[in-house]
PDB file of C-alpha atoms and ligand atoms in Angstrom:
ATOM      1  CA  MET W   1       9.215  -4.874  11.772  1.00 94.00           C
ATOM      2  CA  ARG W   2       6.162  -2.507  11.331  1.00 97.00           C
ATOM      3  CA  LEU W   3       6.327  -1.661   7.163  1.00 97.00           C
ATOM      4  CA  VAL W   4       4.409   0.857   4.890  1.00 98.00           C
ATOM      5  CA  PHE W   5       4.821  -0.318   1.451  1.00 98.00           C
ATOM      6  CA  ILE W   6       3.949   2.318  -1.067  1.00 97.00           C
ATOM      7  CA  GLY W   7       4.279   2.137  -5.367  1.00 96.00           C
ATOM      8  CA  PRO W   8       1.546   2.516  -7.883  1.00 94.00           C
ATOM      9  CA  PRO W   9      -0.750   0.716  -9.467  1.00 90.00           C
ATOM     10  CA  GLY W  10       1.161  -2.021 -11.421  1.00 89.00           C
ATOM     11  CA  ALA W  11       4.393  -1.772  -9.751  1.00 93.00           C
ATOM     12  CA  GLY W  12       4.127  -5.256  -8.273  1.00 93.00           C
ATOM     13  CA  LYS W  13       3.948  -4.491  -4.887  1.00 94.00           C
ATOM     14  CA  GLY W  14       1.496  -7.119  -4.072  1.00 93.00           C
ATOM     15  CA  THR W  15       3.497  -9.709  -5.252  1.00 95.00           C
ATOM     16  CA  GLN W  16       6.903  -8.159  -3.581  1.00 97.00           C
ATOM     17  CA  ALA W  17       3.912  -8.588  -0.373  1.00 97.00           C
ATOM     18  CA  GLU W  18       3.680 -12.041  -0.588  1.00 97.00           C
ATOM     19  CA  ARG W  19       7.120 -12.783  -0.532  1.00 98.00           C
ATOM     20  CA  ILE W  20       7.732 -10.282   2.122  1.00 98.00           C
ATOM     21  CA  VAL W  21       5.067 -10.960   4.870  1.00 97.00           C
ATOM     22  CA  SER W  22       6.322 -14.853   3.997  1.00 96.00           C
ATOM     23  CA  ARG W  23      10.264 -14.220   4.788  1.00 96.00           C
ATOM     24  CA  TYR W  24       9.618 -11.576   7.902  1.00 96.00           C
ATOM     25  CA  MET W  25       6.232 -13.400   9.532  1.00 95.00           C
ATOM     26  CA  ILE W  26       4.948 -10.495   9.821  1.00 96.00           C
ATOM     27  CA  ALA W  27       0.639  -9.731   9.552  1.00 97.00           C
ATOM     28  CA  HIS W  28       0.038  -8.638   5.579  1.00 97.00           C
ATOM     29  CA  LEU W  29      -2.507  -5.742   5.409  1.00 97.00           C
ATOM     30  CA  SER W  30      -4.108  -4.997   1.977  1.00 96.00           C
ATOM     31  CA  THR W  31      -6.580  -2.306   2.295  1.00 96.00           C
ATOM     32  CA  GLY W  32      -7.511  -3.264  -1.679  1.00 94.00           C
ATOM     33  CA  ASP W  33      -7.927  -6.506  -0.006  1.00 95.00           C
ATOM     34  CA  MET W  34      -9.888  -5.830   2.361  1.00 96.00           C
ATOM     35  CA  LEU W  35     -12.276  -3.711   0.603  1.00 96.00           C
ATOM     36  CA  ARG W  36     -12.503  -6.226  -2.342  1.00 96.00           C
ATOM     37  CA  ALA W  37     -13.770  -9.380   0.029  1.00 96.00           C
ATOM     38  CA  ALA W  38     -16.602  -6.000   1.459  1.00 95.00           C
ATOM     39  CA  ARG W  39     -17.331  -5.608  -1.691  1.00 96.00           C
ATOM     40  CA  ASN W  40     -17.668  -8.905  -3.010  1.00 96.00           C
ATOM     41  CA  ALA W  41     -19.583  -9.839   0.956  1.00 97.00           C
ATOM     42  CA  LYS W  42     -22.028  -6.919   0.138  1.00 96.00           C
ATOM     43  CA  THR W  43     -21.291  -5.022   3.514  1.00 95.00           C
ATOM     44  CA  PRO W  44     -23.092  -1.584   4.200  1.00 94.00           C
ATOM     45  CA  LEU W  45     -19.319  -0.694   3.678  1.00 94.00           C
ATOM     46  CA  GLY W  46     -17.994  -2.774   0.325  1.00 95.00           C
ATOM     47  CA  ILE W  47     -21.088  -0.977  -0.740  1.00 96.00           C
ATOM     48  CA  GLN W  48     -19.661   2.060  -0.384  1.00 95.00           C
ATOM     49  CA  ALA W  49     -16.697   1.476  -1.811  1.00 96.00           C
ATOM     50  CA  ASP W  50     -17.820  -0.019  -4.800  1.00 95.00           C
ATOM     51  CA  ALA W  51     -18.690   3.090  -5.754  1.00 94.00           C
ATOM     52  CA  TYR W  52     -15.378   4.723  -6.030  1.00 95.00           C
ATOM     53  CA  MET W  53     -13.144   1.511  -7.348  1.00 94.00           C
ATOM     54  CA  SER W  54     -15.550   0.454 -10.375  1.00 93.00           C
ATOM     55  CA  ARG W  55     -13.845   4.646 -10.998  1.00 92.00           C
ATOM     56  CA  GLY W  56     -10.058   4.227  -9.833  1.00 91.00           C
ATOM     57  CA  GLU W  57     -11.142   6.490  -7.097  1.00 94.00           C
ATOM     58  CA  LEU W  58      -9.922   6.439  -3.866  1.00 96.00           C
ATOM     59  CA  VAL W  59     -12.516   5.842  -1.012  1.00 97.00           C
ATOM     60  CA  PRO W  60     -12.947   8.486   1.768  1.00 96.00           C
ATOM     61  CA  ASP W  61     -10.241   8.788   4.620  1.00 97.00           C
ATOM     62  CA  ASP W  62     -13.552   8.078   7.234  1.00 95.00           C
ATOM     63  CA  LEU W  63     -14.091   4.557   5.598  1.00 94.00           C
ATOM     64  CA  ILE W  64     -10.758   3.386   5.340  1.00 96.00           C
ATOM     65  CA  ILE W  65      -9.075   4.641   8.296  1.00 96.00           C
ATOM     66  CA  ASP W  66     -11.786   2.839  10.767  1.00 93.00           C
ATOM     67  CA  LEU W  67     -10.910  -0.170   8.967  1.00 94.00           C
ATOM     68  CA  ILE W  68      -6.882  -0.167   9.400  1.00 96.00           C
ATOM     69  CA  ARG W  69      -7.817   0.439  13.071  1.00 94.00           C
ATOM     70  CA  GLU W  70      -9.498  -2.098  14.297  1.00 93.00           C
ATOM     71  CA  ARG W  71      -7.300  -4.769  11.873  1.00 94.00           C
ATOM     72  CA  LEU W  72      -4.200  -3.238  14.005  1.00 94.00           C
ATOM     73  CA  ALA W  73      -5.444  -4.418  17.179  1.00 92.00           C
ATOM     74  CA  ALA W  74      -5.595  -7.599  16.157  1.00 94.00           C
ATOM     75  CA  ASP W  75      -3.067 -10.513  17.622  1.00 94.00           C
ATOM     76  CA  ASP W  76      -1.469 -11.569  14.452  1.00 94.00           C
ATOM     77  CA  CYS W  77      -0.305  -7.374  14.391  1.00 94.00           C
ATOM     78  CA  GLN W  78       1.429  -6.888  17.585  1.00 91.00           C
ATOM     79  CA  ARG W  79       4.347  -8.939  16.279  1.00 89.00           C
ATOM     80  CA  GLY W  80       4.272  -6.639  13.228  1.00 95.00           C
ATOM     81  CA  TYR W  81       3.007  -5.899   9.407  1.00 97.00           C
ATOM     82  CA  LEU W  82       3.206  -5.051   6.101  1.00 98.00           C
ATOM     83  CA  LEU W  83       0.439  -1.713   5.222  1.00 98.00           C
ATOM     84  CA  ASP W  84      -0.138  -1.944   1.603  1.00 97.00           C
ATOM     85  CA  GLY W  85      -1.977   0.248   0.266  1.00 96.00           C
ATOM     86  CA  PHE W  86      -2.484   2.178   2.872  1.00 97.00           C
ATOM     87  CA  PRO W  87      -1.617   5.174   3.990  1.00 98.00           C
ATOM     88  CA  ARG W  88      -2.736   6.660  -0.298  1.00 97.00           C
ATOM     89  CA  THR W  89      -3.050   9.890   1.502  1.00 97.00           C
ATOM     90  CA  ILE W  90      -1.870  13.032   3.638  1.00 98.00           C
ATOM     91  CA  ALA W  91      -4.414  12.551   5.742  1.00 98.00           C
ATOM     92  CA  GLN W  92      -4.120   8.837   6.317  1.00 98.00           C
ATOM     93  CA  ALA W  93      -0.640   9.072   7.396  1.00 98.00           C
ATOM     94  CA  GLU W  94      -1.406  11.485   9.627  1.00 98.00           C
ATOM     95  CA  ALA W  95      -4.108   9.177  11.056  1.00 98.00           C
ATOM     96  CA  LEU W  96      -1.965   6.615  11.233  1.00 98.00           C
ATOM     97  CA  ASP W  97       1.070   7.971  12.554  1.00 97.00           C
ATOM     98  CA  LYS W  98      -1.886   9.701  15.682  1.00 97.00           C
ATOM     99  CA  MET W  99      -2.584   5.828  16.537  1.00 96.00           C
ATOM    100  CA  LEU W 100       0.618   5.053  16.628  1.00 96.00           C
ATOM    101  CA  GLY W 101       1.810   7.199  18.257  1.00 95.00           C
ATOM    102  CA  GLU W 102      -0.983   6.916  21.076  1.00 94.00           C
ATOM    103  CA  LYS W 103       0.019   2.708  21.323  1.00 92.00           C
ATOM    104  CA  LYS W 104       4.190   3.768  21.098  1.00 94.00           C
ATOM    105  CA  THR W 105       4.074   1.050  18.184  1.00 95.00           C
ATOM    106  CA  PRO W 106       5.844   4.136  15.650  1.00 96.00           C
ATOM    107  CA  LEU W 107       7.001   2.855  11.774  1.00 97.00           C
ATOM    108  CA  ASP W 108      10.595   0.743  11.201  1.00 97.00           C
ATOM    109  CA  VAL W 109      10.808   1.650   7.583  1.00 97.00           C
ATOM    110  CA  VAL W 110       8.693   3.199   4.880  1.00 98.00           C
ATOM    111  CA  LEU W 111       9.197   1.439   1.246  1.00 98.00           C
ATOM    112  CA  GLU W 112       9.192   3.208  -1.972  1.00 98.00           C
ATOM    113  CA  LEU W 113       8.948   0.669  -5.202  1.00 98.00           C
ATOM    114  CA  ARG W 114       9.347   2.939  -8.233  1.00 97.00           C
ATOM    115  CA  VAL W 115       8.516   2.211 -11.766  1.00 95.00           C
ATOM    116  CA  PRO W 116       8.310   4.605 -14.751  1.00 91.00           C
ATOM    117  CA  GLU W 117       4.455   5.203 -16.363  1.00 86.00           C
ATOM    118  CA  GLU W 118       4.655   4.202 -18.772  1.00 87.00           C
ATOM    119  CA  GLU W 119       5.660   0.555 -17.531  1.00 89.00           C
ATOM    120  CA  LEU W 120       3.049   0.479 -15.071  1.00 88.00           C
ATOM    121  CA  PHE W 121      -0.168   1.526 -18.165  1.00 78.00           C
ATOM    122  CA  ARG W 122       2.329  -1.626 -20.204  1.00 80.00           C
ATOM    123  CA  ARG W 123       1.515  -3.410 -17.274  1.00 81.00           C
ATOM    124  CA  LEU W 124      -1.651  -3.080 -16.649  1.00 77.00           C
ATOM    125  CA  ALA W 125      -3.522  -2.919 -19.872  1.00 75.00           C
ATOM    126  CA  GLY W 126      -2.870  -6.708 -19.150  1.00 76.00           C
ATOM    127  CA  ARG W 127      -3.388  -7.977 -16.411  1.00 70.00           C
ATOM    128  CA  GLY W 128      -7.372  -7.401 -16.696  1.00 65.00           C
ATOM    129  CA  ARG W 129      -9.180  -7.195 -13.083  1.00 65.00           C
ATOM    130  CA  ALA W 130     -12.740  -5.573 -13.616  1.00 63.00           C
ATOM    131  CA  ASP W 131     -11.467  -2.016 -12.898  1.00 62.00           C
ATOM    132  CA  ASP W 132      -8.378  -2.563 -15.089  1.00 69.00           C
ATOM    133  CA  LYS W 133     -10.041  -0.793 -18.273  1.00 79.00           C
ATOM    134  CA  PRO W 134      -8.229   1.735 -19.750  1.00 81.00           C
ATOM    135  CA  GLU W 135      -9.980   5.136 -18.143  1.00 86.00           C
ATOM    136  CA  VAL W 136     -10.024   3.130 -15.409  1.00 87.00           C
ATOM    137  CA  ILE W 137      -6.521   2.677 -14.719  1.00 84.00           C
ATOM    138  CA  ARG W 138      -5.558   6.233 -15.926  1.00 87.00           C
ATOM    139  CA  GLN W 139      -7.710   7.855 -13.230  1.00 91.00           C
ATOM    140  CA  ARG W 140      -6.045   5.160 -10.401  1.00 90.00           C
ATOM    141  CA  LEU W 141      -2.346   6.959 -11.909  1.00 91.00           C
ATOM    142  CA  VAL W 142      -3.843  10.378 -11.500  1.00 93.00           C
ATOM    143  CA  ALA W 143      -5.293   9.032  -7.785  1.00 95.00           C
ATOM    144  CA  TYR W 144      -1.896   8.084  -7.616  1.00 95.00           C
ATOM    145  CA  ARG W 145       0.046  10.359  -9.022  1.00 95.00           C
ATOM    146  CA  GLU W 146      -1.648  13.529  -7.240  1.00 97.00           C
ATOM    147  CA  GLN W 147      -3.363  11.714  -3.507  1.00 96.00           C
ATOM    148  CA  THR W 148      -0.549   8.999  -3.237  1.00 96.00           C
ATOM    149  CA  ALA W 149       3.532  10.845  -4.549  1.00 96.00           C
ATOM    150  CA  PRO W 150       2.972  13.513  -1.733  1.00 97.00           C
ATOM    151  CA  LEU W 151       3.798  10.472   0.166  1.00 98.00           C
ATOM    152  CA  LEU W 152       7.197  10.049  -0.217  1.00 98.00           C
ATOM    153  CA  ASP W 153       8.097  13.453   0.473  1.00 98.00           C
ATOM    154  CA  TYR W 154       5.990  13.032   3.956  1.00 98.00           C
ATOM    155  CA  TYR W 155       7.997  10.064   5.305  1.00 98.00           C
ATOM    156  CA  GLN W 156      11.439  11.457   3.685  1.00 98.00           C
ATOM    157  CA  GLU W 157      11.251  14.283   5.699  1.00 98.00           C
ATOM    158  CA  LYS W 158      10.823  12.190   9.076  1.00 97.00           C
ATOM    159  CA  GLY W 159      13.351   9.824   7.634  1.00 97.00           C
ATOM    160  CA  LEU W 160      11.760   6.973   7.219  1.00 98.00           C
ATOM    161  CA  LEU W 161      11.891   6.450   3.675  1.00 98.00           C
ATOM    162  CA  LYS W 162      13.307   4.128   1.364  1.00 98.00           C
ATOM    163  CA  THR W 163      13.032   3.511  -2.189  1.00 98.00           C
ATOM    164  CA  VAL W 164      13.585   0.515  -4.070  1.00 98.00           C
ATOM    165  CA  ASP W 165      13.858   0.370  -8.364  1.00 97.00           C
ATOM    166  CA  GLY W 166      11.028  -1.557  -9.132  1.00 97.00           C
ATOM    167  CA  LEU W 167      11.993  -2.926 -13.319  1.00 96.00           C
ATOM    168  CA  GLY W 168      13.198  -6.721 -13.721  1.00 95.00           C
ATOM    169  CA  THR W 169      12.389  -9.765 -12.977  1.00 96.00           C
ATOM    170  CA  VAL W 170      10.886 -10.955  -9.683  1.00 97.00           C
ATOM    171  CA  ASP W 171      13.633 -12.192  -7.867  1.00 98.00           C
ATOM    172  CA  GLU W 172      15.912  -9.396  -8.857  1.00 98.00           C
ATOM    173  CA  VAL W 173      13.025  -6.752  -7.091  1.00 98.00           C
ATOM    174  CA  PHE W 174      12.645  -8.956  -3.963  1.00 98.00           C
ATOM    175  CA  GLU W 175      17.156  -9.185  -3.682  1.00 98.00           C
ATOM    176  CA  ARG W 176      16.353  -5.757  -3.379  1.00 98.00           C
ATOM    177  CA  ILE W 177      13.980  -5.409  -0.837  1.00 98.00           C
ATOM    178  CA  ARG W 178      15.829  -8.143   1.363  1.00 97.00           C
ATOM    179  CA  SER W 179      19.219  -6.008   1.410  1.00 96.00           C
ATOM    180  CA  ILE W 180      16.987  -3.152   2.632  1.00 96.00           C
ATOM    181  CA  LEU W 181      14.798  -5.643   5.216  1.00 96.00           C
ATOM    182  CA  ASP W 182      16.771  -7.230   6.782  1.00 94.00           C
ATOM    183  CA  GLU W 183      18.588  -4.326   8.982  1.00 90.00           C
ATOM    184  CA  PHE W 184      15.118  -3.561  10.422  1.00 86.00           C
ATOM    185  CA  ALA W 185      14.328  -7.790  10.918  1.00 82.00           C
ATOM    186  CA  GLY W 186      13.661  -8.605  14.473  1.00 62.00           C
ATOM    187  CA  ALA W 187      12.274  -5.001  15.292  1.00 52.00           C
TER     188      ALA W 187
HETATM  189  P1  LIG D   1      -5.829  -1.621  -4.036  1.00 67.88           P
HETATM  190  O1  LIG D   1      -5.412  -2.780  -4.554  1.00 67.88           O
HETATM  191  O2  LIG D   1      -4.171  -1.057  -3.339  1.00 67.88           O
HETATM  192  O3  LIG D   1      -5.070  -1.136  -5.447  1.00 67.88           O
HETATM  193  O4  LIG D   1      -6.781  -1.228  -4.250  1.00 67.88           O
HETATM  194  C1  LIG D   1      -8.221  -1.163  -5.117  1.00 67.88           C
HETATM  195  C2  LIG D   1      -8.773   0.071  -4.813  1.00 67.88           C
HETATM  196  O5  LIG D   1      -9.177   0.279  -3.494  1.00 67.88           O
HETATM  197  C3  LIG D   1      -8.688   1.388  -4.782  1.00 67.88           C
HETATM  198  O6  LIG D   1      -8.763   2.420  -5.995  1.00 67.88           O
HETATM  199  C4  LIG D   1      -8.957   2.538  -4.149  1.00 67.88           C
HETATM  200  O7  LIG D   1     -10.267   2.477  -4.783  1.00 67.88           O
HETATM  201  C5  LIG D   1      -9.723   1.314  -2.852  1.00 67.88           C
HETATM  202  N1  LIG D   1      -8.909   1.597  -1.954  1.00 67.88           N
HETATM  203  C6  LIG D   1      -7.669   0.561  -1.834  1.00 67.88           C
HETATM  204  N2  LIG D   1      -6.934   1.484  -0.820  1.00 67.88           N
HETATM  205  C7  LIG D   1      -7.424   2.284  -0.165  1.00 67.88           C
HETATM  206  C8  LIG D   1      -6.384   3.372   0.431  1.00 67.88           C
HETATM  207  N3  LIG D   1      -5.678   3.540   1.333  1.00 67.88           N
HETATM  208  N4  LIG D   1      -7.744   4.858   0.864  1.00 67.88           N
HETATM  209  C9  LIG D   1      -8.393   5.573  -0.338  1.00 67.88           C
HETATM  210  N5  LIG D   1      -9.046   4.019  -1.336  1.00 67.88           N
HETATM  211  C10 LIG D   1      -8.201   3.183  -1.181  1.00 67.88           C
END
């Protein structure tokens, strides 16, 4: 199963992603985690990315696309994967389509985790990560609204989009996700 997971910061995407990859035994590719690891290791990519991340802005597309291209070639991705936090822009989505088209391994489904903005701000304010200062939170929500939300139409037009209500307990939300993904399991 090849799956893209889209949702605004604070929607609970990370928690649900963990559950999804463990149930369906697929690789978990989080560009946010990869960038944070690169930043901690002070690699050239990490140093470049840090300036954007600390402002709540998106890292330039070419850096991210190279990162994902390399990662998708690894052995553990051959039986399927969940892309968490990628693509974040139309340019990234088009680059992904091109990569997967060349490999003849198209996406099976794009899952949107939907949570209203007031609720996101409330949740993010309580989380306390270094990039969770109020102005940075606001900027990350703006980046989502302006750069990432257009992907929903993009994937809707391709007939790939499924939307899940992200309000409720972790178990309730996962149950909704499971009822959608079981159909694709084994793909
Ligand atoms: P996340 O943990 O997915 O919210 O990502 C944390 C930060 O990493 C984001 O606020 C961006 O600065 C950067 N980032 C992660 N994924 C991407 C992406 N696909 N494109 C651009 N920037 C990204």
